Tab-separated table of C-alpha atoms in Angstrom:
chain	number	residue	atom	x	y	z
A	152	MET	CA	35.578	22.856	20.022
A	153	VAL	CA	32.232	23.256	21.731
A	154	ARG	CA	30.648	24.372	18.475
A	155	THR	CA	31.723	21.301	16.530
A	156	PRO	CA	29.404	18.862	18.395
A	157	ARG	CA	26.554	21.357	18.165
A	158	LEU	CA	27.065	21.778	14.443
A	159	PHE	CA	27.337	18.028	14.077
A	160	PHE	CA	24.049	17.441	15.883
A	161	LEU	CA	22.402	20.305	14.000
A	162	GLY	CA	23.562	18.703	10.759
A	163	LEU	CA	22.160	15.345	11.852
A	164	LEU	CA	18.853	16.941	12.757
A	165	LEU	CA	18.602	18.734	9.425
A	166	ALA	CA	19.622	15.611	7.515
A	167	SER	CA	17.057	13.476	9.323
A	168	GLY	CA	14.376	16.085	8.683
A	169	HIS	CA	15.341	16.069	5.022
A	170	ALA	CA	15.103	12.260	4.965
A	171	TRP	CA	11.646	12.377	6.547
A	172	ALA	CA	10.474	14.875	3.976
A	173	GLN	CA	11.755	12.635	1.197
A	174	SER	CA	10.205	9.475	2.670
A	175	ALA	CA	6.635	10.760	2.335
A	176	PRO	CA	5.226	8.873	-0.656
A	177	ALA	CA	4.192	10.963	-3.607
A	178	PRO	CA	0.698	10.293	-4.954
A	179	LEU	CA	0.778	7.787	-7.776
A	180	PRO	CA	-0.620	8.728	-11.184
A	181	ALA	CA	-3.741	7.411	-12.893
A	182	TRP	CA	-3.385	4.102	-14.787
A	183	GLU	CA	-2.961	5.876	-18.111
A	184	LYS	CA	0.082	7.731	-16.778
A	185	LEU	CA	1.844	4.671	-15.319
A	186	THR	CA	4.994	3.521	-17.048
A	187	PRO	CA	4.953	0.127	-18.770
A	188	GLU	CA	7.174	-1.184	-15.949
A	189	GLN	CA	4.708	-0.013	-13.279
A	190	ARG	CA	1.799	-1.608	-15.134
A	191	GLU	CA	3.741	-4.843	-15.506
A	192	ALA	CA	4.512	-4.891	-11.767
A	193	LEU	CA	0.788	-4.631	-11.023
A	194	ILE	CA	-0.375	-7.196	-13.579
A	195	ALA	CA	2.355	-9.843	-13.177
A	196	PRO	CA	0.941	-11.509	-10.020
A	197	VAL	CA	-2.476	-11.955	-11.624
A	198	ARG	CA	-0.947	-13.304	-14.847
A	199	ASP	CA	1.234	-15.705	-12.879
A	200	ARG	CA	-1.718	-17.024	-10.874
A	201	TRP	CA	-3.835	-17.287	-14.049
A	202	ASN	CA	-1.163	-19.439	-15.699
A	203	ARG	CA	-0.347	-21.440	-12.565
A	204	GLU	CA	-3.958	-22.325	-11.661
A	205	PRO	CA	-5.992	-23.104	-14.801
A	206	ASP	CA	-8.781	-24.671	-12.729
A	207	GLU	CA	-9.314	-21.325	-10.956
A	208	ARG	CA	-9.619	-19.206	-14.113
A	209	GLY	CA	-13.409	-19.294	-14.211
A	210	ARG	CA	-13.601	-18.249	-10.590
A	211	MET	CA	-11.035	-15.480	-11.105
A	212	MET	CA	-12.964	-14.117	-14.084
A	213	GLU	CA	-16.279	-14.276	-12.248
A	214	ARG	CA	-14.800	-12.373	-9.304
A	215	ALA	CA	-13.303	-9.735	-11.586
A	216	GLN	CA	-16.672	-9.230	-13.282
A	217	ARG	CA	-18.469	-9.009	-9.938
A	218	TRP	CA	-15.901	-6.471	-8.697
A	219	GLN	CA	-16.457	-4.299	-11.781
A	220	ALA	CA	-20.202	-4.319	-11.105
A	221	LEU	CA	-19.831	-3.053	-7.515
A	222	THR	CA	-20.435	0.560	-6.581
A	223	PRO	CA	-17.556	2.462	-4.903
A	224	GLU	CA	-19.341	2.065	-1.563
A	225	GLN	CA	-19.700	-1.684	-2.053
A	226	ARG	CA	-16.014	-1.939	-2.981
A	227	ALA	CA	-15.036	-0.073	0.182
A	228	GLN	CA	-17.222	-2.394	2.236
A	229	ALA	CA	-15.641	-5.430	0.554
A	230	ARG	CA	-12.126	-4.127	1.247
A	231	HIS	CA	-13.065	-3.592	4.897
A	232	GLY	CA	-14.388	-7.149	5.120
A	233	MET	CA	-11.233	-8.551	3.529
A	234	LYS	CA	-9.059	-6.689	6.045
A	235	ARG	CA	-11.177	-8.013	8.927
A	236	PHE	CA	-10.905	-11.552	7.564
A	237	GLU	CA	-7.114	-11.274	7.216
A	238	GLY	CA	-6.873	-10.288	10.879
A	239	MET	CA	-8.855	-13.292	12.107
A	240	SER	CA	-7.443	-16.411	13.694
A	241	PRO	CA	-7.852	-19.687	11.757
A	242	ASP	CA	-10.778	-20.662	14.004
A	243	GLN	CA	-12.469	-17.303	13.486
A	244	ARG	CA	-12.019	-17.698	9.725
A	245	ARG	CA	-13.578	-21.154	9.866
A	246	GLN	CA	-16.570	-19.745	11.731
A	247	ALA	CA	-16.863	-16.808	9.335
A	248	ARG	CA	-16.846	-19.139	6.314
A	249	ALA	CA	-19.528	-21.333	7.849
A	250	LEU	CA	-21.725	-18.385	8.805
A	251	TYR	CA	-21.305	-16.765	5.407
A	252	GLY	CA	-22.096	-20.003	3.605
A	253	ARG	CA	-25.259	-20.449	5.660
A	254	MET	CA	-26.371	-16.814	5.513
A	255	LYS	CA	-26.204	-16.799	1.714
A	256	THR	CA	-29.183	-19.159	1.734
A	257	LEU	CA	-31.298	-17.175	4.225
A	258	THR	CA	-33.728	-14.289	3.902
A	259	PRO	CA	-32.771	-10.980	5.569
A	260	GLU	CA	-35.087	-11.769	8.484
A	261	GLN	CA	-33.575	-15.228	8.945
A	262	ARG	CA	-30.084	-13.693	8.837
A	263	ALA	CA	-30.980	-11.278	11.618
A	264	ASP	CA	-32.370	-14.182	13.678
A	265	LEU	CA	-29.195	-16.219	13.159
A	266	ARG	CA	-27.001	-13.243	14.180
A	267	GLU	CA	-28.982	-12.883	17.407
A	268	GLN	CA	-28.816	-16.623	18.100
A	269	TRP	CA	-25.061	-16.636	17.412
A	270	LYS	CA	-24.441	-13.829	19.905
A	271	LYS	CA	-26.232	-15.817	22.628
A	272	MET	CA	-24.490	-19.157	21.936
A	273	THR	CA	-21.753	-20.526	24.148
A	274	PRO	CA	-18.504	-21.628	22.478
A	275	GLU	CA	-19.677	-25.245	22.755
A	276	GLN	CA	-23.002	-24.431	21.084
A	277	ARG	CA	-21.186	-22.566	18.308
A	278	GLU	CA	-18.927	-25.550	17.738
A	279	ALA	CA	-21.955	-27.856	17.504
A	280	TRP	CA	-23.599	-25.434	15.062
A	281	MET	CA	-20.412	-25.425	12.995
A	282	ARG	CA	-20.358	-29.226	12.843
A	283	ASP	CA	-23.978	-29.272	11.689
A	284	ASN	CA	-23.819	-26.344	9.222
A	285	ALA	CA	-20.270	-25.833	7.989
A	286	PRO	CA	-19.840	-26.160	4.229
A	287	PRO	CA	-17.348	-28.804	3.100
A	288	PRO	CA	-13.812	-27.441	2.697
A	289	ARG	CA	-12.836	-26.488	-0.813
A	290	ASP	CA	-9.731	-28.031	-2.364
A	291	ARG	CA	-7.985	-24.662	-2.443
A	292	ASP	CA	-8.485	-24.289	1.340
A	293	ARG	CA	-6.564	-27.514	1.931
A	294	ARG	CA	-3.495	-26.512	-0.080
A	295	PRO	CA	-0.425	-25.815	2.060
A	296	ASP	CA	0.463	-22.593	0.182
A	297	ARG	CA	-2.783	-20.883	1.218
């Protein structure tokens, strides 16, 4: 009788180890080796957005072309920036949009100056800067589904 619980727990341990080994994701193949169903699963969200938002098609195409022109290092940097942005609070996102919109118009030296000024500003000064420099909200930023 003593052996039965031990065997039971040994069986559980082996089964859980087997489940862990199976849960490790296998590397996915190159695009050319994907099944039609896998390709469809990847493309469907883009197709749906393309059809749902005809006014955004030009912007979507321009972004796709810009992405294709990026080097692997630039793509990695862009992915990192997108992850940072996703982790921001709504107020931090608002500030990031305003700073980005302003910095696009500045020279590298002016950008460095603005970064230094921003670091020294109080929250009240930053809010005043935002009021004076924030770009107008885009229609897509006001939609409830975004």
